[in-house]
JSON list of C-alpha atoms in Angstrom, two decimals:
[
{"chain": "A", "resi": 315, "resn": "PRO", "atom": "CA", "xyz": [-0.71, -10.28, 12.76]},
{"chain": "A", "resi": 316, "resn": "TRP", "atom": "CA", "xyz": [1.91, -11.54, 10.33]},
{"chain": "A", "resi": 317, "resn": "GLU", "atom": "CA", "xyz": [4.74, -10.15, 12.49]},
{"chain": "A", "resi": 318, "resn": "ILE", "atom": "CA", "xyz": [3.58, -12.32, 15.39]},
{"chain": "A", "resi": 319, "resn": "TYR", "atom": "CA", "xyz": [2.96, -15.34, 13.12]},
{"chain": "A", "resi": 320, "resn": "LYS", "atom": "CA", "xyz": [6.56, -15.13, 11.90]},
{"chain": "A", "resi": 321, "resn": "ASP", "atom": "CA", "xyz": [8.00, -15.54, 15.40]},
{"chain": "A", "resi": 322, "resn": "SER", "atom": "CA", "xyz": [5.32, -17.72, 17.01]},
{"chain": "A", "resi": 323, "resn": "HIS", "atom": "CA", "xyz": [4.65, -20.20, 14.18]},
{"chain": "A", "resi": 324, "resn": "LEU", "atom": "CA", "xyz": [6.91, -19.90, 11.15]},
{"chain": "A", "resi": 325, "resn": "LYS", "atom": "CA", "xyz": [10.28, -19.66, 12.89]},
{"chain": "A", "resi": 326, "resn": "PRO", "atom": "CA", "xyz": [9.71, -22.74, 15.12]},
{"chain": "A", "resi": 327, "resn": "TYR", "atom": "CA", "xyz": [8.35, -24.70, 12.14]},
{"chain": "A", "resi": 328, "resn": "LEU", "atom": "CA", "xyz": [11.39, -23.90, 9.97]},
{"chain": "A", "resi": 329, "resn": "GLU", "atom": "CA", "xyz": [13.80, -24.80, 12.77]},
{"chain": "A", "resi": 330, "resn": "THR", "atom": "CA", "xyz": [12.03, -28.09, 13.51]},
{"chain": "A", "resi": 331, "resn": "PHE", "atom": "CA", "xyz": [11.85, -29.00, 9.82]},
{"chain": "A", "resi": 332, "resn": "ARG", "atom": "CA", "xyz": [15.60, -28.39, 9.36]},
{"chain": "A", "resi": 333, "resn": "GLU", "atom": "CA", "xyz": [16.45, -30.40, 12.49]},
{"chain": "A", "resi": 334, "resn": "THR", "atom": "CA", "xyz": [14.16, -33.28, 11.52]},
{"chain": "A", "resi": 335, "resn": "HIS", "atom": "CA", "xyz": [14.89, -33.50, 7.79]},
{"chain": "A", "resi": 336, "resn": "GLY", "atom": "CA", "xyz": [18.39, -32.07, 7.54]},
{"chain": "A", "resi": 337, "resn": "ARG", "atom": "CA", "xyz": [17.41, -29.63, 4.81]},
{"chain": "A", "resi": 338, "resn": "ALA", "atom": "CA", "xyz": [15.53, -26.41, 4.30]},
{"chain": "A", "resi": 339, "resn": "PRO", "atom": "CA", "xyz": [11.78, -26.72, 3.79]},
{"chain": "A", "resi": 340, "resn": "GLY", "atom": "CA", "xyz": [10.06, -25.73, 0.59]},
{"chain": "A", "resi": 341, "resn": "PRO", "atom": "CA", "xyz": [7.34, -23.14, 0.46]},
{"chain": "A", "resi": 342, "resn": "ILE", "atom": "CA", "xyz": [4.71, -23.19, 3.17]},
{"chain": "A", "resi": 343, "resn": "VAL", "atom": "CA", "xyz": [1.00, -22.85, 2.40]},
{"chain": "A", "resi": 344, "resn": "LEU", "atom": "CA", "xyz": [-0.94, -19.87, 3.69]},
{"chain": "A", "resi": 345, "resn": "ALA", "atom": "CA", "xyz": [-4.73, -20.12, 3.59]},
{"chain": "A", "resi": 346, "resn": "GLU", "atom": "CA", "xyz": [-6.53, -16.81, 3.50]},
{"chain": "A", "resi": 347, "resn": "SER", "atom": "CA", "xyz": [-9.45, -14.92, 2.05]},
{"chain": "A", "resi": 348, "resn": "ILE", "atom": "CA", "xyz": [-9.06, -12.68, -0.97]},
{"chain": "A", "resi": 349, "resn": "ILE", "atom": "CA", "xyz": [-11.22, -10.03, -2.58]},
{"chain": "A", "resi": 350, "resn": "VAL", "atom": "CA", "xyz": [-10.00, -8.27, -5.70]},
{"chain": "A", "resi": 351, "resn": "HIS", "atom": "CA", "xyz": [-11.65, -5.59, -7.78]},
{"chain": "A", "resi": 352, "resn": "GLU", "atom": "CA", "xyz": [-10.25, -3.05, -10.27]},
{"chain": "A", "resi": 353, "resn": "ASP", "atom": "CA", "xyz": [-11.79, -0.26, -8.19]},
{"chain": "A", "resi": 354, "resn": "ARG", "atom": "CA", "xyz": [-10.17, 0.06, -4.75]},
{"chain": "A", "resi": 355, "resn": "GLU", "atom": "CA", "xyz": [-13.28, 1.48, -3.06]},
{"chain": "A", "resi": 356, "resn": "ARG", "atom": "CA", "xyz": [-15.47, -1.30, -4.47]},
{"chain": "A", "resi": 357, "resn": "ALA", "atom": "CA", "xyz": [-12.93, -3.87, -3.26]},
{"chain": "A", "resi": 358, "resn": "ARG", "atom": "CA", "xyz": [-13.18, -2.37, 0.23]},
{"chain": "A", "resi": 359, "resn": "GLU", "atom": "CA", "xyz": [-16.97, -2.48, 0.15]},
{"chain": "A", "resi": 360, "resn": "LEU", "atom": "CA", "xyz": [-16.95, -6.11, -0.95]},
{"chain": "A", "resi": 361, "resn": "THR", "atom": "CA", "xyz": [-14.40, -6.92, 1.73]},
{"chain": "A", "resi": 362, "resn": "GLU", "atom": "CA", "xyz": [-16.36, -5.31, 4.52]},
{"chain": "A", "resi": 363, "resn": "GLN", "atom": "CA", "xyz": [-19.49, -7.13, 3.45]},
{"chain": "A", "resi": 364, "resn": "TYR", "atom": "CA", "xyz": [-18.31, -10.61, 2.46]},
{"chain": "A", "resi": 365, "resn": "MET", "atom": "CA", "xyz": [-15.16, -11.11, 4.53]},
{"chain": "A", "resi": 366, "resn": "GLY", "atom": "CA", "xyz": [-17.07, -9.52, 7.38]},
{"chain": "A", "resi": 367, "resn": "ASN", "atom": "CA", "xyz": [-19.91, -12.02, 6.89]},
{"chain": "A", "resi": 368, "resn": "TYR", "atom": "CA", "xyz": [-17.40, -14.85, 6.89]},
{"chain": "A", "resi": 369, "resn": "PHE", "atom": "CA", "xyz": [-15.81, -13.61, 10.12]},
{"chain": "A", "resi": 370, "resn": "ASP", "atom": "CA", "xyz": [-19.26, -13.34, 11.71]},
{"chain": "A", "resi": 371, "resn": "SER", "atom": "CA", "xyz": [-20.12, -16.94, 10.78]},
{"chain": "A", "resi": 372, "resn": "VAL", "atom": "CA", "xyz": [-16.80, -18.32, 12.05]},
{"chain": "A", "resi": 373, "resn": "SER", "atom": "CA", "xyz": [-17.06, -16.30, 15.24]},
{"chain": "A", "resi": 374, "resn": "GLU", "atom": "CA", "xyz": [-20.57, -17.61, 15.87]},
{"chain": "A", "resi": 375, "resn": "PHE", "atom": "CA", "xyz": [-19.81, -21.21, 14.87]},
{"chain": "A", "resi": 376, "resn": "TYR", "atom": "CA", "xyz": [-16.77, -21.53, 17.14]},
{"chain": "A", "resi": 377, "resn": "ASP", "atom": "CA", "xyz": [-18.21, -19.20, 19.80]},
{"chain": "A", "resi": 378, "resn": "LEU", "atom": "CA", "xyz": [-14.81, -17.54, 19.81]},
{"chain": "A", "resi": 379, "resn": "ASP", "atom": "CA", "xyz": [-15.64, -15.40, 22.84]},
{"chain": "A", "resi": 380, "resn": "GLY", "atom": "CA", "xyz": [-17.06, -18.30, 24.88]},
{"chain": "A", "resi": 381, "resn": "GLY", "atom": "CA", "xyz": [-13.86, -19.42, 26.59]},
{"chain": "A", "resi": 382, "resn": "HIS", "atom": "CA", "xyz": [-14.54, -23.13, 25.94]},
{"chain": "A", "resi": 383, "resn": "LEU", "atom": "CA", "xyz": [-11.76, -23.46, 23.36]},
{"chain": "A", "resi": 384, "resn": "LYS", "atom": "CA", "xyz": [-9.16, -23.46, 26.14]},
{"chain": "A", "resi": 385, "resn": "GLN", "atom": "CA", "xyz": [-10.20, -27.05, 26.88]},
{"chain": "A", "resi": 386, "resn": "VAL", "atom": "CA", "xyz": [-10.32, -28.23, 23.26]},
{"chain": "A", "resi": 387, "resn": "LYS", "atom": "CA", "xyz": [-7.12, -29.91, 22.08]},
{"chain": "A", "resi": 388, "resn": "GLY", "atom": "CA", "xyz": [-5.90, -28.40, 18.85]},
{"chain": "A", "resi": 389, "resn": "TYR", "atom": "CA", "xyz": [-7.72, -25.11, 19.38]},
{"chain": "A", "resi": 390, "resn": "GLU", "atom": "CA", "xyz": [-5.28, -23.56, 21.81]},
{"chain": "A", "resi": 391, "resn": "ASN", "atom": "CA", "xyz": [-4.34, -20.79, 19.38]},
{"chain": "A", "resi": 392, "resn": "TYR", "atom": "CA", "xyz": [-7.99, -19.85, 18.96]},
{"chain": "A", "resi": 393, "resn": "ALA", "atom": "CA", "xyz": [-8.24, -19.58, 22.74]},
{"chain": "A", "resi": 394, "resn": "LYS", "atom": "CA", "xyz": [-5.12, -17.38, 22.84]},
{"chain": "A", "resi": 395, "resn": "LEU", "atom": "CA", "xyz": [-6.58, -15.21, 20.11]},
{"chain": "A", "resi": 396, "resn": "ALA", "atom": "CA", "xyz": [-9.86, -14.89, 22.00]},
{"chain": "A", "resi": 397, "resn": "ASP", "atom": "CA", "xyz": [-7.96, -13.83, 25.14]},
{"chain": "A", "resi": 398, "resn": "ALA", "atom": "CA", "xyz": [-5.82, -11.34, 23.23]},
{"chain": "A", "resi": 399, "resn": "THR", "atom": "CA", "xyz": [-8.86, -9.72, 21.59]},
{"chain": "A", "resi": 400, "resn": "ALA", "atom": "CA", "xyz": [-11.28, -9.88, 24.54]},
{"chain": "A", "resi": 401, "resn": "HIS", "atom": "CA", "xyz": [-11.02, -6.12, 25.03]},
{"chain": "A", "resi": 402, "resn": "MET", "atom": "CA", "xyz": [-12.14, -5.44, 21.44]},
{"chain": "A", "resi": 403, "resn": "ALA", "atom": "CA", "xyz": [-15.68, -4.87, 20.20]},
{"chain": "A", "resi": 404, "resn": "HIS", "atom": "CA", "xyz": [-17.00, -7.30, 17.59]},
{"chain": "A", "resi": 405, "resn": "GLU", "atom": "CA", "xyz": [-16.69, -4.72, 14.78]},
{"chain": "A", "resi": 406, "resn": "GLU", "atom": "CA", "xyz": [-13.03, -4.13, 15.70]},
{"chain": "A", "resi": 407, "resn": "LYS", "atom": "CA", "xyz": [-12.34, -7.87, 15.53]},
{"chain": "A", "resi": 408, "resn": "ARG", "atom": "CA", "xyz": [-14.18, -8.10, 12.24]},
{"chain": "A", "resi": 409, "resn": "LYS", "atom": "CA", "xyz": [-12.06, -5.32, 10.74]},
{"chain": "A", "resi": 410, "resn": "ALA", "atom": "CA", "xyz": [-8.85, -6.78, 12.16]},
{"chain": "A", "resi": 411, "resn": "TYR", "atom": "CA", "xyz": [-9.71, -10.08, 10.46]},
{"chain": "A", "resi": 412, "resn": "TYR", "atom": "CA", "xyz": [-10.09, -8.67, 7.00]},
{"chain": "A", "resi": 413, "resn": "GLU", "atom": "CA", "xyz": [-7.08, -6.38, 7.39]},
{"chain": "A", "resi": 414, "resn": "LEU", "atom": "CA", "xyz": [-4.94, -9.51, 7.82]},
{"chain": "A", "resi": 415, "resn": "ASN", "atom": "CA", "xyz": [-6.27, -10.99, 4.59]},
{"chain": "A", "resi": 416, "resn": "LEU", "atom": "CA", "xyz": [-5.92, -9.93, 0.98]},
{"chain": "A", "resi": 417, "resn": "TYR", "atom": "CA", "xyz": [-8.13, -7.31, -0.62]},
{"chain": "A", "resi": 418, "resn": "GLY", "atom": "CA", "xyz": [-7.89, -4.39, -2.99]},
{"chain": "A", "resi": 419, "resn": "THR", "atom": "CA", "xyz": [-6.95, -3.88, -6.60]},
{"chain": "A", "resi": 420, "resn": "PRO", "atom": "CA", "xyz": [-4.68, -6.46, -8.24]},
{"chain": "A", "resi": 421, "resn": "ALA", "atom": "CA", "xyz": [-1.74, -4.11, -7.61]},
{"chain": "A", "resi": 422, "resn": "ASP", "atom": "CA", "xyz": [-2.75, -3.70, -3.95]},
{"chain": "A", "resi": 423, "resn": "VAL", "atom": "CA", "xyz": [-2.95, -7.46, -3.47]},
{"chain": "A", "resi": 424, "resn": "LEU", "atom": "CA", "xyz": [0.42, -8.02, -5.11]},
{"chain": "A", "resi": 425, "resn": "GLU", "atom": "CA", "xyz": [1.98, -5.36, -2.90]},
{"chain": "A", "resi": 426, "resn": "LYS", "atom": "CA", "xyz": [0.54, -7.04, 0.21]},
{"chain": "A", "resi": 427, "resn": "LEU", "atom": "CA", "xyz": [1.91, -10.39, -0.98]},
{"chain": "A", "resi": 428, "resn": "ARG", "atom": "CA", "xyz": [5.35, -8.83, -1.66]},
{"chain": "A", "resi": 429, "resn": "ALA", "atom": "CA", "xyz": [5.41, -7.23, 1.79]},
{"chain": "A", "resi": 430, "resn": "ARG", "atom": "CA", "xyz": [4.35, -10.51, 3.40]},
{"chain": "A", "resi": 431, "resn": "ARG", "atom": "CA", "xyz": [7.02, -12.42, 1.50]},
{"chain": "A", "resi": 432, "resn": "LYS", "atom": "CA", "xyz": [9.66, -9.90, 2.61]},
{"chain": "A", "resi": 433, "resn": "LEU", "atom": "CA", "xyz": [8.49, -9.98, 6.23]},
{"chain": "A", "resi": 434, "resn": "LEU", "atom": "CA", "xyz": [8.33, -13.78, 6.44]},
{"chain": "A", "resi": 435, "resn": "GLY", "atom": "CA", "xyz": [11.60, -14.28, 4.56]},
{"chain": "A", "resi": 436, "resn": "HIS", "atom": "CA", "xyz": [10.38, -17.62, 3.23]},
{"chain": "A", "resi": 437, "resn": "PRO", "atom": "CA", "xyz": [8.48, -18.53, 0.06]},
{"chain": "A", "resi": 438, "resn": "PHE", "atom": "CA", "xyz": [4.84, -19.50, 0.32]},
{"chain": "A", "resi": 439, "resn": "ASP", "atom": "CA", "xyz": [2.00, -20.80, -1.78]},
{"chain": "A", "resi": 440, "resn": "SER", "atom": "CA", "xyz": [-1.44, -19.34, -1.25]},
{"chain": "A", "resi": 441, "resn": "CYS", "atom": "CA", "xyz": [-4.61, -21.30, -0.73]},
{"chain": "A", "resi": 442, "resn": "LEU", "atom": "CA", "xyz": [-7.11, -18.59, -1.50]},
{"chain": "A", "resi": 443, "resn": "LEU", "atom": "CA", "xyz": [-10.66, -18.53, -0.19]},
{"chain": "A", "resi": 444, "resn": "VAL", "atom": "CA", "xyz": [-12.53, -16.63, -2.88]},
{"chain": "A", "resi": 445, "resn": "ASP", "atom": "CA", "xyz": [-16.23, -17.45, -2.56]},
{"chain": "A", "resi": 446, "resn": "THR", "atom": "CA", "xyz": [-16.88, -16.27, 0.98]},
{"chain": "A", "resi": 447, "resn": "GLY", "atom": "CA", "xyz": [-19.57, -14.76, 3.16]},
{"chain": "A", "resi": 448, "resn": "ALA", "atom": "CA", "xyz": [-22.56, -15.54, 0.90]},
{"chain": "A", "resi": 449, "resn": "MET", "atom": "CA", "xyz": [-20.96, -13.79, -2.05]},
{"chain": "A", "resi": 450, "resn": "PRO", "atom": "CA", "xyz": [-23.08, -13.90, -5.23]},
{"chain": "A", "resi": 451, "resn": "GLN", "atom": "CA", "xyz": [-21.84, -16.23, -7.96]},
{"chain": "A", "resi": 452, "resn": "GLN", "atom": "CA", "xyz": [-21.27, -13.44, -10.49]},
{"chain": "A", "resi": 453, "resn": "VAL", "atom": "CA", "xyz": [-19.08, -11.48, -8.07]},
{"chain": "A", "resi": 454, "resn": "THR", "atom": "CA", "xyz": [-17.07, -14.65, -7.41]},
{"chain": "A", "resi": 455, "resn": "GLU", "atom": "CA", "xyz": [-16.66, -15.40, -11.12]},
{"chain": "A", "resi": 456, "resn": "ASP", "atom": "CA", "xyz": [-15.56, -11.84, -11.91]},
{"chain": "A", "resi": 457, "resn": "MET", "atom": "CA", "xyz": [-13.04, -11.97, -9.08]},
{"chain": "A", "resi": 458, "resn": "LEU", "atom": "CA", "xyz": [-11.65, -15.33, -10.19]},
{"chain": "A", "resi": 459, "resn": "ARG", "atom": "CA", "xyz": [-11.06, -13.95, -13.68]},
{"chain": "A", "resi": 460, "resn": "LEU", "atom": "CA", "xyz": [-9.23, -10.95, -12.25]},
{"chain": "A", "resi": 461, "resn": "ILE", "atom": "CA", "xyz": [-7.13, -13.07, -9.90]},
{"chain": "A", "resi": 462, "resn": "SER", "atom": "CA", "xyz": [-6.22, -15.55, -12.63]},
{"chain": "A", "resi": 463, "resn": "THR", "atom": "CA", "xyz": [-5.19, -12.88, -15.14]},
{"chain": "A", "resi": 464, "resn": "LYS", "atom": "CA", "xyz": [-3.65, -10.12, -13.02]},
{"chain": "A", "resi": 465, "resn": "VAL", "atom": "CA", "xyz": [-2.53, -11.61, -9.70]},
{"chain": "A", "resi": 466, "resn": "LEU", "atom": "CA", "xyz": [-1.54, -15.26, -10.09]},
{"chain": "A", "resi": 467, "resn": "PRO", "atom": "CA", "xyz": [0.78, -14.88, -13.11]},
{"chain": "A", "resi": 468, "resn": "VAL", "atom": "CA", "xyz": [2.88, -12.35, -11.21]},
{"chain": "A", "resi": 469, "resn": "PHE", "atom": "CA", "xyz": [2.75, -14.17, -7.87]},
{"chain": "A", "resi": 470, "resn": "GLN", "atom": "CA", "xyz": [3.65, -17.52, -9.44]},
{"chain": "A", "resi": 471, "resn": "SER", "atom": "CA", "xyz": [6.69, -16.01, -11.17]},
{"chain": "A", "resi": 472, "resn": "TRP", "atom": "CA", "xyz": [8.32, -15.13, -7.86]},
{"chain": "A", "resi": 473, "resn": "ASP", "atom": "CA", "xyz": [9.41, -18.67, -6.95]},
{"chain": "A", "resi": 474, "resn": "THR", "atom": "CA", "xyz": [10.89, -19.92, -10.18]},
{"chain": "A", "resi": 475, "resn": "ASP", "atom": "CA", "xyz": [14.10, -20.93, -8.35]},
{"chain": "A", "resi": 476, "resn": "PHE", "atom": "CA", "xyz": [12.34, -23.42, -6.09]},
{"chain": "A", "resi": 477, "resn": "GLN", "atom": "CA", "xyz": [12.37, -27.05, -7.16]},
{"chain": "A", "resi": 478, "resn": "PRO", "atom": "CA", "xyz": [10.48, -29.58, -5.03]},
{"chain": "A", "resi": 479, "resn": "VAL", "atom": "CA", "xyz": [12.58, -32.40, -3.58]},
{"chain": "A", "resi": 480, "resn": "GLY", "atom": "CA", "xyz": [12.95, -35.23, -6.08]},
{"chain": "A", "resi": 481, "resn": "ARG", "atom": "CA", "xyz": [12.33, -33.10, -9.16]},
{"chain": "A", "resi": 482, "resn": "LYS", "atom": "CA", "xyz": [15.09, -31.92, -11.44]},
{"chain": "A", "resi": 483, "resn": "ALA", "atom": "CA", "xyz": [15.00, -28.62, -13.19]},
{"chain": "A", "resi": 484, "resn": "GLU", "atom": "CA", "xyz": [14.09, -28.93, -16.84]},
{"chain": "A", "resi": 485, "resn": "ALA", "atom": "CA", "xyz": [16.86, -28.05, -19.28]}
]
């Protein structure tokens, strides 16, 4: 959950960056899945199917419930996640996965991004996984058009104050 991520990952990263570089870091990058549709119910259906498929494939590929990740360097957080969710049925884990990601109407997605931005208290760029879970090409193309016209222009306008290090604001 984003509340846990803020304290367990973001806060230590920001502190370490400031200590190491003597300045505040720029936006972080969050990688996540997104499904957008003008109809909220259709967005939910697509999410359950395609984000669910993606979760199933990742769960199977990494054998998330197998316990072996505790011995794999770099996968410690996956092992912690597996331990924390061991009591949950697969369908519960599947739903929890897509609830952490972005889905809904363009307005729903923007509201989730606003809430996330407020919670984290730090700007972020999004690396969006759009074509997921064996999604048909036409569904992907339609979603990309919707994201590029109704989500990204608003989202990108939120960080107009940020200037990367070494770049001067244009007059």
